[in-house]
mmCIF file of C-alpha atoms in Angstrom:
data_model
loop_
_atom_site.group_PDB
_atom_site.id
_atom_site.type_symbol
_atom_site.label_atom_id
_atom_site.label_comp_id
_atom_site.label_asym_id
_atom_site.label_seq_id
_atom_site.Cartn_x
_atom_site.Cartn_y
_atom_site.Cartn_z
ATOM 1 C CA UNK A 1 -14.137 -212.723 -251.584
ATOM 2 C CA UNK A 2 -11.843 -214.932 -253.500
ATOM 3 C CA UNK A 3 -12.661 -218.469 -254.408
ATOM 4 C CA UNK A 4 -9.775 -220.077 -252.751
ATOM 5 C CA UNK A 5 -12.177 -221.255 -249.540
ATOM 6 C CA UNK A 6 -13.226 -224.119 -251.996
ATOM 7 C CA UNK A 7 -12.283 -225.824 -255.491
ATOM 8 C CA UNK A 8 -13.836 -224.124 -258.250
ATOM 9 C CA UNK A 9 -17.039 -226.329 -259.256
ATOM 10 C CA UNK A 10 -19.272 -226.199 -262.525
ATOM 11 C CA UNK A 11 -22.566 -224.342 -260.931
ATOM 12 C CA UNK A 12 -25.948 -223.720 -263.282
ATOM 13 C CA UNK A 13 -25.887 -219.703 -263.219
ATOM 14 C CA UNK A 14 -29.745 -218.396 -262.451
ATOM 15 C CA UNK A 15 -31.987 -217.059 -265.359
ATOM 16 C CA UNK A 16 -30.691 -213.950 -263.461
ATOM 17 C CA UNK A 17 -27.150 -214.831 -263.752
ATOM 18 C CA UNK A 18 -26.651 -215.759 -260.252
ATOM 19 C CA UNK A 19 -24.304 -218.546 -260.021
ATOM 20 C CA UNK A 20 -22.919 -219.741 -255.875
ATOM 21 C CA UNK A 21 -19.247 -218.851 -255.434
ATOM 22 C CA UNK A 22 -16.692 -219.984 -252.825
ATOM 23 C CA UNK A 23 -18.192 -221.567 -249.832
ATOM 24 C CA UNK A 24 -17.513 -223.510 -246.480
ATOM 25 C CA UNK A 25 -19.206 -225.154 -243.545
ATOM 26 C CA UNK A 26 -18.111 -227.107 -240.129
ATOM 27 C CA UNK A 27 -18.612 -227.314 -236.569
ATOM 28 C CA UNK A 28 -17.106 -224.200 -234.555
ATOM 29 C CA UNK A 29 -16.158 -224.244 -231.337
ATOM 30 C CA UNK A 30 -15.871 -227.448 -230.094
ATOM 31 C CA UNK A 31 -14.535 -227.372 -226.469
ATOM 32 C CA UNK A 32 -13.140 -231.108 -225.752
ATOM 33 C CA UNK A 33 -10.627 -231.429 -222.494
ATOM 34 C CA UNK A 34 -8.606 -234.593 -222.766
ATOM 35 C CA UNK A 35 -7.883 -236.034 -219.312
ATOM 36 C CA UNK A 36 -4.658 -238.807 -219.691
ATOM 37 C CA UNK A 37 -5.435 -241.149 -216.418
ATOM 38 C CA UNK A 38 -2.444 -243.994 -217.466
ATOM 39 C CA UNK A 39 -1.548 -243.506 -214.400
ATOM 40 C CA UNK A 40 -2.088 -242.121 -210.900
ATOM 41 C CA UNK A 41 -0.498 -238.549 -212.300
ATOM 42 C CA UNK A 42 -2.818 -237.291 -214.810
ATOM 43 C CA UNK A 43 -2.375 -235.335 -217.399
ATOM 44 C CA UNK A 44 -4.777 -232.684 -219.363
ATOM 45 C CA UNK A 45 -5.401 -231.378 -222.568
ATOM 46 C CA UNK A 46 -7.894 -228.674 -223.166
ATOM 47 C CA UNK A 47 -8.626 -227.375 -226.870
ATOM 48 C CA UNK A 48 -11.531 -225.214 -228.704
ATOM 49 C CA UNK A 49 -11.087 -226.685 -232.620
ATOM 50 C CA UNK A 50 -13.328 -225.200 -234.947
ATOM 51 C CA UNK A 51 -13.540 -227.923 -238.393
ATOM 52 C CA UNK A 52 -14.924 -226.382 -241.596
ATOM 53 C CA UNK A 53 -15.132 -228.399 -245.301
ATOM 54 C CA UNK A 54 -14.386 -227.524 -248.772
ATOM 55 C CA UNK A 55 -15.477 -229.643 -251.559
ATOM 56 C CA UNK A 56 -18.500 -230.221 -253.454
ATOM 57 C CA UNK A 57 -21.650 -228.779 -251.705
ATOM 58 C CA UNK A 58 -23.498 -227.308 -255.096
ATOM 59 C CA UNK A 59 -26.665 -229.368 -254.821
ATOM 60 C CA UNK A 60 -27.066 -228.519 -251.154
ATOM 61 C CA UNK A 61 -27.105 -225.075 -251.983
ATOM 62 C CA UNK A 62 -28.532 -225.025 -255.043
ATOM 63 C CA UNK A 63 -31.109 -227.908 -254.565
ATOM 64 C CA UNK A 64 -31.794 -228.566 -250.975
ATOM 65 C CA UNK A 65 -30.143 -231.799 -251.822
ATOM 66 C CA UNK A 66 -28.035 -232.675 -248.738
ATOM 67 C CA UNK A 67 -26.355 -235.763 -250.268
ATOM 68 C CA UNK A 68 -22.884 -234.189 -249.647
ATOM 69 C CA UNK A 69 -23.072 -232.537 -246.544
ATOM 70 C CA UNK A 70 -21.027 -234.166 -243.459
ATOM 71 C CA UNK A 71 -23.608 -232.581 -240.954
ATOM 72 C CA UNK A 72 -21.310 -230.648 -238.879
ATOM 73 C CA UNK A 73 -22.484 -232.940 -235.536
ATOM 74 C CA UNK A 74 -20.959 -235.628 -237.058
ATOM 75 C CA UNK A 75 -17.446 -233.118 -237.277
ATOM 76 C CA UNK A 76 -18.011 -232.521 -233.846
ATOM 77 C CA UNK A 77 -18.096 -235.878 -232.862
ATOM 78 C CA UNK A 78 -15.197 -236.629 -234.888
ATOM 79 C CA UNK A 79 -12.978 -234.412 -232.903
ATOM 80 C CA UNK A 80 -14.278 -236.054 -229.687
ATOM 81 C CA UNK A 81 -13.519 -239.359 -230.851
ATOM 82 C CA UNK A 82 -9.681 -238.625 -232.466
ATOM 83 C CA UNK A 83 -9.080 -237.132 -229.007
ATOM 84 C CA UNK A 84 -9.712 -240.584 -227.272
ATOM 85 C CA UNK A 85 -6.651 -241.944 -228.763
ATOM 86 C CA UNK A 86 -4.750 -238.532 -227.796
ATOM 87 C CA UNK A 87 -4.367 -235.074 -228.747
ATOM 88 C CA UNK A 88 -1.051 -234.593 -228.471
ATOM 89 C CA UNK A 89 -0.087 -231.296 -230.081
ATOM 90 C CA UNK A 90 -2.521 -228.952 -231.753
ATOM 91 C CA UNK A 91 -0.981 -229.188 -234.759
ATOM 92 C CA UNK A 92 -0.582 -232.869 -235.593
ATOM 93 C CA UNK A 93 -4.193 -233.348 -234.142
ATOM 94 C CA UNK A 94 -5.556 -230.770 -236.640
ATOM 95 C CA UNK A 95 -3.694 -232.883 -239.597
ATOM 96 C CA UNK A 96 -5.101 -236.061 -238.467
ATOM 97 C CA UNK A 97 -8.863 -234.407 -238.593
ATOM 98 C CA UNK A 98 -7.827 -233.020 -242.018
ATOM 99 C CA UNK A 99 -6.590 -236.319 -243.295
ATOM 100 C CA UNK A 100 -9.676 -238.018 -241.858
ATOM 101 C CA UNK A 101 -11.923 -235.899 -243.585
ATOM 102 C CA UNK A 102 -10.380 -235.389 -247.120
ATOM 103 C CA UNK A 103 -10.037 -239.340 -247.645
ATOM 104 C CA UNK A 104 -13.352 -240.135 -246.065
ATOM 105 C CA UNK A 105 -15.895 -238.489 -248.233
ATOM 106 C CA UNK A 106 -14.519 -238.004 -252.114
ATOM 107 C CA UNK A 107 -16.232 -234.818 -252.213
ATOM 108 C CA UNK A 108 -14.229 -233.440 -249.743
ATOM 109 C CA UNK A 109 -11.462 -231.343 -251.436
ATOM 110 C CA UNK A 110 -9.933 -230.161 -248.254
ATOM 111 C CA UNK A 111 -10.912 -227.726 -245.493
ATOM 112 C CA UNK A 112 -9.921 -225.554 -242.920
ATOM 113 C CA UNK A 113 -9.259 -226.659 -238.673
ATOM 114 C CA UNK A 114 -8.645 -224.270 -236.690
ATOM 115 C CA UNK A 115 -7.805 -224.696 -232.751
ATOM 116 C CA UNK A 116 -7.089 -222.651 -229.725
ATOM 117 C CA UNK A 117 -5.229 -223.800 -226.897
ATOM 118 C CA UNK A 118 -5.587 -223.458 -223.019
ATOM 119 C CA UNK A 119 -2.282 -224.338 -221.043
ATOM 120 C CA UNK A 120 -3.156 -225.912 -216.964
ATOM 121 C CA UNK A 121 -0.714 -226.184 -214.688
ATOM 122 C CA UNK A 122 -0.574 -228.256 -211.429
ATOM 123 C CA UNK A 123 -1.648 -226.802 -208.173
ATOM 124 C CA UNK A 124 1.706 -226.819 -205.923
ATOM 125 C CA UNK A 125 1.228 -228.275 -202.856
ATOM 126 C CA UNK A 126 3.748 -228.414 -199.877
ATOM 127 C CA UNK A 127 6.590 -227.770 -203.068
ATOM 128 C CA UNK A 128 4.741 -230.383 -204.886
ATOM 129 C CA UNK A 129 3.002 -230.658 -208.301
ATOM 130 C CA UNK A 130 -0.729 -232.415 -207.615
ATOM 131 C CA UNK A 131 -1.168 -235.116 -209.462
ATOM 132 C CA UNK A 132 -4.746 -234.362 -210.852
ATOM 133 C CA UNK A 133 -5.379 -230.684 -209.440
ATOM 134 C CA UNK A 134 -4.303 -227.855 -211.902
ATOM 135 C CA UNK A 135 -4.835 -224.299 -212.255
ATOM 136 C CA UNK A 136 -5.234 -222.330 -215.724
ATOM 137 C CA UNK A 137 -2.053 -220.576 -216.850
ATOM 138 C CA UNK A 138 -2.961 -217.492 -218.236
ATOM 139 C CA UNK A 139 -0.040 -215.501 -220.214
ATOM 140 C CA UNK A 140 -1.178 -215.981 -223.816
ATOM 141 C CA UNK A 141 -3.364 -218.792 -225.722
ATOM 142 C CA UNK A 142 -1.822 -221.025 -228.629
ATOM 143 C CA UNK A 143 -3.003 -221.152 -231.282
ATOM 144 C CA UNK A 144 -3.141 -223.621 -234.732
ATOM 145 C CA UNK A 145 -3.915 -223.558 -238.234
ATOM 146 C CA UNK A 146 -4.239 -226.929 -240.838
ATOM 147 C CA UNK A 147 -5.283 -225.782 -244.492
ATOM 148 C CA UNK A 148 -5.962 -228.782 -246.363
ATOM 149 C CA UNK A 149 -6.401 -228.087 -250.199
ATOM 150 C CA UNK A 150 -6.296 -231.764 -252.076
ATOM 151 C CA UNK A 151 -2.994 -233.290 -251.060
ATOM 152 C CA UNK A 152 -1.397 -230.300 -249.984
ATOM 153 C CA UNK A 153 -1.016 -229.329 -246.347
ATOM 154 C CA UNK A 154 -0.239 -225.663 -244.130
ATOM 155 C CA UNK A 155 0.190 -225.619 -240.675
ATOM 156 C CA UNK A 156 0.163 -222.252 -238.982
ATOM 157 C CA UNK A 157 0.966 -222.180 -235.530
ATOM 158 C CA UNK A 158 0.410 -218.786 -233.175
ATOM 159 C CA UNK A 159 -0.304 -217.139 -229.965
ATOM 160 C CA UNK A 160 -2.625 -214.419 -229.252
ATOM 161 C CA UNK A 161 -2.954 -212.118 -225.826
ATOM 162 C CA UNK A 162 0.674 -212.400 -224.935
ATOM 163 C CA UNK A 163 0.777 -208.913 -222.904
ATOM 164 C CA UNK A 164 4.624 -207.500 -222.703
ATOM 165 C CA UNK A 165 5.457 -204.152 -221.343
ATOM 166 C CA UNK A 166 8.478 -202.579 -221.083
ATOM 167 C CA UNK A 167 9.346 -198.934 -218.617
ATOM 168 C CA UNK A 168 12.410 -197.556 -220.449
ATOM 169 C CA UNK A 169 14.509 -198.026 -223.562
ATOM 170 C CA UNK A 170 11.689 -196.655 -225.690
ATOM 171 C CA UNK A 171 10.487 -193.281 -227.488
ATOM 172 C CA UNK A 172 9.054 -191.967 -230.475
ATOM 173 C CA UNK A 173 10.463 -188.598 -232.613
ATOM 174 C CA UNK A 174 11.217 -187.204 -235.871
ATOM 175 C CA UNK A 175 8.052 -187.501 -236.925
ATOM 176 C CA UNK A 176 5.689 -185.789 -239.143
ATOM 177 C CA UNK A 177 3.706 -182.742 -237.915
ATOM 178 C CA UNK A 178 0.664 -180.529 -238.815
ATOM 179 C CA UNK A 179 -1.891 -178.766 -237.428
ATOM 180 C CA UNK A 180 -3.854 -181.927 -236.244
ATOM 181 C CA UNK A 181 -0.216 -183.147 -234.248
ATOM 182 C CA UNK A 182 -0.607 -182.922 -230.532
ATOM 183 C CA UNK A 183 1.489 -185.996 -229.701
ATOM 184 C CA UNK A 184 5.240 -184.818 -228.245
ATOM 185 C CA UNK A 185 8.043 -186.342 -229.068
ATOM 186 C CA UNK A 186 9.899 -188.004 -226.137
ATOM 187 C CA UNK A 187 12.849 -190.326 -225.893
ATOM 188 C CA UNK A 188 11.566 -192.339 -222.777
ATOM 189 C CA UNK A 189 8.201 -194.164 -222.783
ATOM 190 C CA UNK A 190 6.691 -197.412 -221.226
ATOM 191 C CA UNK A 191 6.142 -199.666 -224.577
ATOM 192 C CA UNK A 192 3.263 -201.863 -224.112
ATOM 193 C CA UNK A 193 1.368 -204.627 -226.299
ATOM 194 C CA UNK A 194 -0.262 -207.623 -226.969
ATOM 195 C CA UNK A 195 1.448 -209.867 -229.403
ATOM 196 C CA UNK A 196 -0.682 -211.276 -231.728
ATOM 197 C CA UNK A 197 1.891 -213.700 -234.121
ATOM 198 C CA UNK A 198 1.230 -216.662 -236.795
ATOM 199 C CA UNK A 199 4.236 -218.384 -237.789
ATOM 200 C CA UNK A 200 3.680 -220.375 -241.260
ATOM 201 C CA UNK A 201 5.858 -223.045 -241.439
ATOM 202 C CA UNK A 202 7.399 -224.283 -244.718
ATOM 203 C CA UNK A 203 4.823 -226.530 -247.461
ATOM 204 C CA UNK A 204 5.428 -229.828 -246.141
ATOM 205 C CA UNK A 205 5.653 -229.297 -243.066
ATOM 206 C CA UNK A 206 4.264 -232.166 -240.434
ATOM 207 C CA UNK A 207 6.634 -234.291 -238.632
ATOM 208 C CA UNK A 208 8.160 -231.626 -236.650
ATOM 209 C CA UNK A 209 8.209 -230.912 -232.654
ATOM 210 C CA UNK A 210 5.751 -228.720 -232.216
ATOM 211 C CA UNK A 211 5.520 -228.535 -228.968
ATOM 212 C CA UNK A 212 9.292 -227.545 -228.902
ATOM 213 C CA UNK A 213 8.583 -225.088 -231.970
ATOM 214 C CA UNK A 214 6.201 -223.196 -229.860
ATOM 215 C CA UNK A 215 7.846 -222.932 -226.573
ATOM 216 C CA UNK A 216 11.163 -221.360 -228.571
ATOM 217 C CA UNK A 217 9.173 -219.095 -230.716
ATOM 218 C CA UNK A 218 7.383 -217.405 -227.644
ATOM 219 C CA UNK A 219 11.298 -217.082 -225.712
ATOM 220 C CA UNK A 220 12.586 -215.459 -228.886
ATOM 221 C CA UNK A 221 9.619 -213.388 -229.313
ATOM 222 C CA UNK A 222 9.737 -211.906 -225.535
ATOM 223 C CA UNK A 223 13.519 -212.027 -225.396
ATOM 224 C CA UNK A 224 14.030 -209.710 -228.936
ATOM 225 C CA UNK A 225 11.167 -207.066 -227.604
ATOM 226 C CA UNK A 226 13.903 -206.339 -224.585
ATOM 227 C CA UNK A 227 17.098 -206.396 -226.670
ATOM 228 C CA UNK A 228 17.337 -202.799 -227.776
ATOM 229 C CA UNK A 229 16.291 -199.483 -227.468
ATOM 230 C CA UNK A 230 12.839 -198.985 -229.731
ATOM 231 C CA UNK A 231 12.293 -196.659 -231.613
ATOM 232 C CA UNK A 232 9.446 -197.179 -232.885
ATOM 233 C CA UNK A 233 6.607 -200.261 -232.035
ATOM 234 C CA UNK A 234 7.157 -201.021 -235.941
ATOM 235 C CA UNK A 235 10.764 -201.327 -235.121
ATOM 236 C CA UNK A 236 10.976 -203.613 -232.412
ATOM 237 C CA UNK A 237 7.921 -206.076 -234.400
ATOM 238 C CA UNK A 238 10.550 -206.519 -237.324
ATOM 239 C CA UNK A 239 13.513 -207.481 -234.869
ATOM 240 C CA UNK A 240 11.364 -209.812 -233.191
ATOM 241 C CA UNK A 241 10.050 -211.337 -236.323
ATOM 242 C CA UNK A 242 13.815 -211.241 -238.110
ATOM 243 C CA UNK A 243 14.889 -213.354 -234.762
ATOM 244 C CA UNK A 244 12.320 -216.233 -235.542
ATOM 245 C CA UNK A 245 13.204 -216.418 -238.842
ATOM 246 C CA UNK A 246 17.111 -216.306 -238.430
ATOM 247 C CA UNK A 247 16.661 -219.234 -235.362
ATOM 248 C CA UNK A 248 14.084 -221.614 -237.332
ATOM 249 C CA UNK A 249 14.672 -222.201 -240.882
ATOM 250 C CA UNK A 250 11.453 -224.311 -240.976
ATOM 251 C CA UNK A 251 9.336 -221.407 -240.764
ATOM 252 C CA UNK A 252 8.652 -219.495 -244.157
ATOM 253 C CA UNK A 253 7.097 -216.419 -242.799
ATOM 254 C CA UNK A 254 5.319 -214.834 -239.703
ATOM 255 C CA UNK A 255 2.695 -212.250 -239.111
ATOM 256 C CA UNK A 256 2.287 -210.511 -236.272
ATOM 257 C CA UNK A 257 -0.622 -207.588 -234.919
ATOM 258 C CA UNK A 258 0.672 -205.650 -231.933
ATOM 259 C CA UNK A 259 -1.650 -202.651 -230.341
ATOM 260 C CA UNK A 260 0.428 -199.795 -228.972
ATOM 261 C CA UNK A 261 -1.362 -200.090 -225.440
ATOM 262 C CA UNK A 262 -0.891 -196.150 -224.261
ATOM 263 C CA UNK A 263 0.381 -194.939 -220.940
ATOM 264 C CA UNK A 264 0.065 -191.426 -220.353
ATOM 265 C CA UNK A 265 1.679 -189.599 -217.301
ATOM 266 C CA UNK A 266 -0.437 -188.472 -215.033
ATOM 267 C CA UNK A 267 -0.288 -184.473 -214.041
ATOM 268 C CA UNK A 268 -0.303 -184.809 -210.047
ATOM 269 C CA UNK A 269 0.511 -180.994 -209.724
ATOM 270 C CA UNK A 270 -2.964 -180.015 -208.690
ATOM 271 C CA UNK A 271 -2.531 -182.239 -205.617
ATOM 272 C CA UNK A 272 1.142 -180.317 -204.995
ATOM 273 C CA UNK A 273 2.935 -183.695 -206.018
ATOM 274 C CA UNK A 274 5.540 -184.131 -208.670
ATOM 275 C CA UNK A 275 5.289 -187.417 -210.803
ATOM 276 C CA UNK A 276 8.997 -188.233 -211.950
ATOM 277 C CA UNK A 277 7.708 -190.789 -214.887
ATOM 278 C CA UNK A 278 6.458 -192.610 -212.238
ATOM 279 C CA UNK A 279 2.001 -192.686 -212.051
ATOM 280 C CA UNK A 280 0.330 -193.565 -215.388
ATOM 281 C CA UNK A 281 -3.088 -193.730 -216.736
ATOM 282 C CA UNK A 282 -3.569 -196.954 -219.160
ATOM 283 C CA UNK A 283 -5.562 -196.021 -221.852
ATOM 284 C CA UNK A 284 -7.415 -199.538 -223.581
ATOM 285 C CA UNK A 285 -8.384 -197.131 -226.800
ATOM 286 C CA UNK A 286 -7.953 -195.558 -229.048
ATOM 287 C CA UNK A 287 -4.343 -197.219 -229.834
ATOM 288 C CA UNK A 288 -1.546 -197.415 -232.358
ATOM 289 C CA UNK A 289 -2.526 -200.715 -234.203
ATOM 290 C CA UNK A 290 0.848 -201.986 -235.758
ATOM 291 C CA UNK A 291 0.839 -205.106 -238.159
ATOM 292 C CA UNK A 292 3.601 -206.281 -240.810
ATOM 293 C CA UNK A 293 4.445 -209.940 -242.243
ATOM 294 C CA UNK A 294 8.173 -210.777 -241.848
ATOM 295 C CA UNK A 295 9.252 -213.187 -244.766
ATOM 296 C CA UNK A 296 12.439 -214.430 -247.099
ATOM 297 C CA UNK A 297 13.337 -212.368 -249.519
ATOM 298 C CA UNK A 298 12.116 -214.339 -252.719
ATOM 299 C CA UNK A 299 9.925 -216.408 -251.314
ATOM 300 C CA UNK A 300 6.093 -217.639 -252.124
ATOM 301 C CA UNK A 301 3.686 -214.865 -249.921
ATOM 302 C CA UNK A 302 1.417 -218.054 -249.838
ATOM 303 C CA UNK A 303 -1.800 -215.634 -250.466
ATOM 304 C CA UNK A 304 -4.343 -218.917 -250.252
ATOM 305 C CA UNK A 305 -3.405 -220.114 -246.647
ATOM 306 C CA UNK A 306 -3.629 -216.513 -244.938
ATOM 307 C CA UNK A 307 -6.658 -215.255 -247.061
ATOM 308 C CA UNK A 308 -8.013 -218.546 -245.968
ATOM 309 C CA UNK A 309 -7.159 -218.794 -242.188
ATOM 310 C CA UNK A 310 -9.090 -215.258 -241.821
ATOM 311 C CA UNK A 311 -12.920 -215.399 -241.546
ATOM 312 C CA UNK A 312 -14.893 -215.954 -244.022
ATOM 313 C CA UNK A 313 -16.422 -212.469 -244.512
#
């Protein structure tokens, strides 16, 4: 593990030679729902936000001393409390929790926030939206990323569990084979995944529509995996990650993880029926696991922010 999780402090190494590397703590988990009521059409926001502190901590682990230690309850309560005045989008509520924390407490060096989430709809009813009864949505959960490190800021923003499938335009040949190699080549398969995808927007990055970010990311995202014939999973993840980063110049790289979610034809012969590519068995594992950054040529990979927004070990 790298020490980026923290600012490098001065620690007394052990007669053994023992010293405390990189380190972090917070509050995980947090589940606050926001409920608007401004007016008789109410409006909800419902977030998981996970806060975690870099800075300072030596003496607490070194001494038992707990002089710098924001106990994480008082984190959780701060994100209860910013969300009174509004969440508004992930990312800019993140930042405000991140600025809160880093000029608060001088030991405070920066930190990590971390936040899932969960899209409601209203219930229709005769044609009509209800003005406080809503239903969960349920094609994919957003996701967002603040690394704070001294003045600097990241945002990442993401989805996870976006499940696409497509029945044609898709195969796999020409490649390598050996005695292990039962897999046959074919030029017509159902593709399936889940999309897994961080966007990392440019250093600097805050006053920007999030909320308008996210919604055209996702359409470019599902529209590129129908565009063309794939041939390969690899394939179709670089067009759809060369599409994000042709349409938004603000974004500086993106990262996506995309399991090849298997559909094998079913042989319906010993029943005296013929399956034309038409009766499947979905397999949930093993599968393909695909993953690949898509970047500018030249530019900074930004190691800290990704080795950061990973867990901790």
């Amino acid at each position: 593990m790298t020490d980026i999780l923290t600012n490098p402090v001065e620690t007394t190494a052990t007669d053994s030679g023992i010293v405390l590397g990189a380190n972090q703590y917070g509050k995980a988990e947090v589940r606050v729902v926001k409920i608007t009521r401004d007016s008789e059409r109410h409006e909800i926001d419902d977030l998981n936000v996970t806060s975690q502190l870099h800075g300072d901590f030596e003496a607490a682990h070194l001494e038992g001393d707990n002089g710098h230690v924001v106990a994480t309850d008082t984190q959780k309560n701060t994100i209860f409390s910013f969300s009174r005045d509004g969440i508004g989008t992930p990312e800019a509520f993140l930042l405000r929790l991140s600025d809160h924390f880093t000029s608060s407490f001088d030991w405070v060096s920066g930190g990590r926030w971390e936040a899932e989430k969960y899209e409601w709809e209203r219930i229709q009813v005769d044609g009509e939206g209800h003005d406080h009864s809503f239903v969960r949505k349920g094609q994919e959960t957003r996701t967002a990323y603040v690394l704070a490190d001294g003045d600097e800021r990241h945002v990442v923003q993401g989805l996870k569990g976006l499940t696409v499938l497509k029945s044609t335009e898709a195969g796999f040949v020409g490649y390598p084979k050996d005695r292990y190699t039962s897999l046959q080549e074919t030029t017509d398969r159902i593709l399936s995944t889940d999309v897994t995808a961080r966007w990392r927007f440019a250093e600097g990055s805050r006053d920007l529509d999030f909320d308008a970010i996210y919604a055209d990311v996702k359409r470019i995202l599902l529209e590129e995996f129908t565009r063309r014939y794939s041939a390969a999973l690899q394939t179709t993840m670089f067009d759809m990650g060369r599409a994000v980063l042709e349409a938004h110049p603000e974004i500086a790289e993106i990262r996506m993880s995309m399991p090849n979610k298997h559909h094998f034809l079913v042989d319906l012969s010993p029943y005296q029926l013929d399956n034309p590519g038409e009766v499947f068995f979905a397999s949930d594992r093993s599968y393909g696991l695909i993953e690949a950054s898509v970047t500018r040529e030249g530019s900074d990979p930004a190691l800290k922010v990704w080795q950061s927004a990973t867990a901790f070990c």
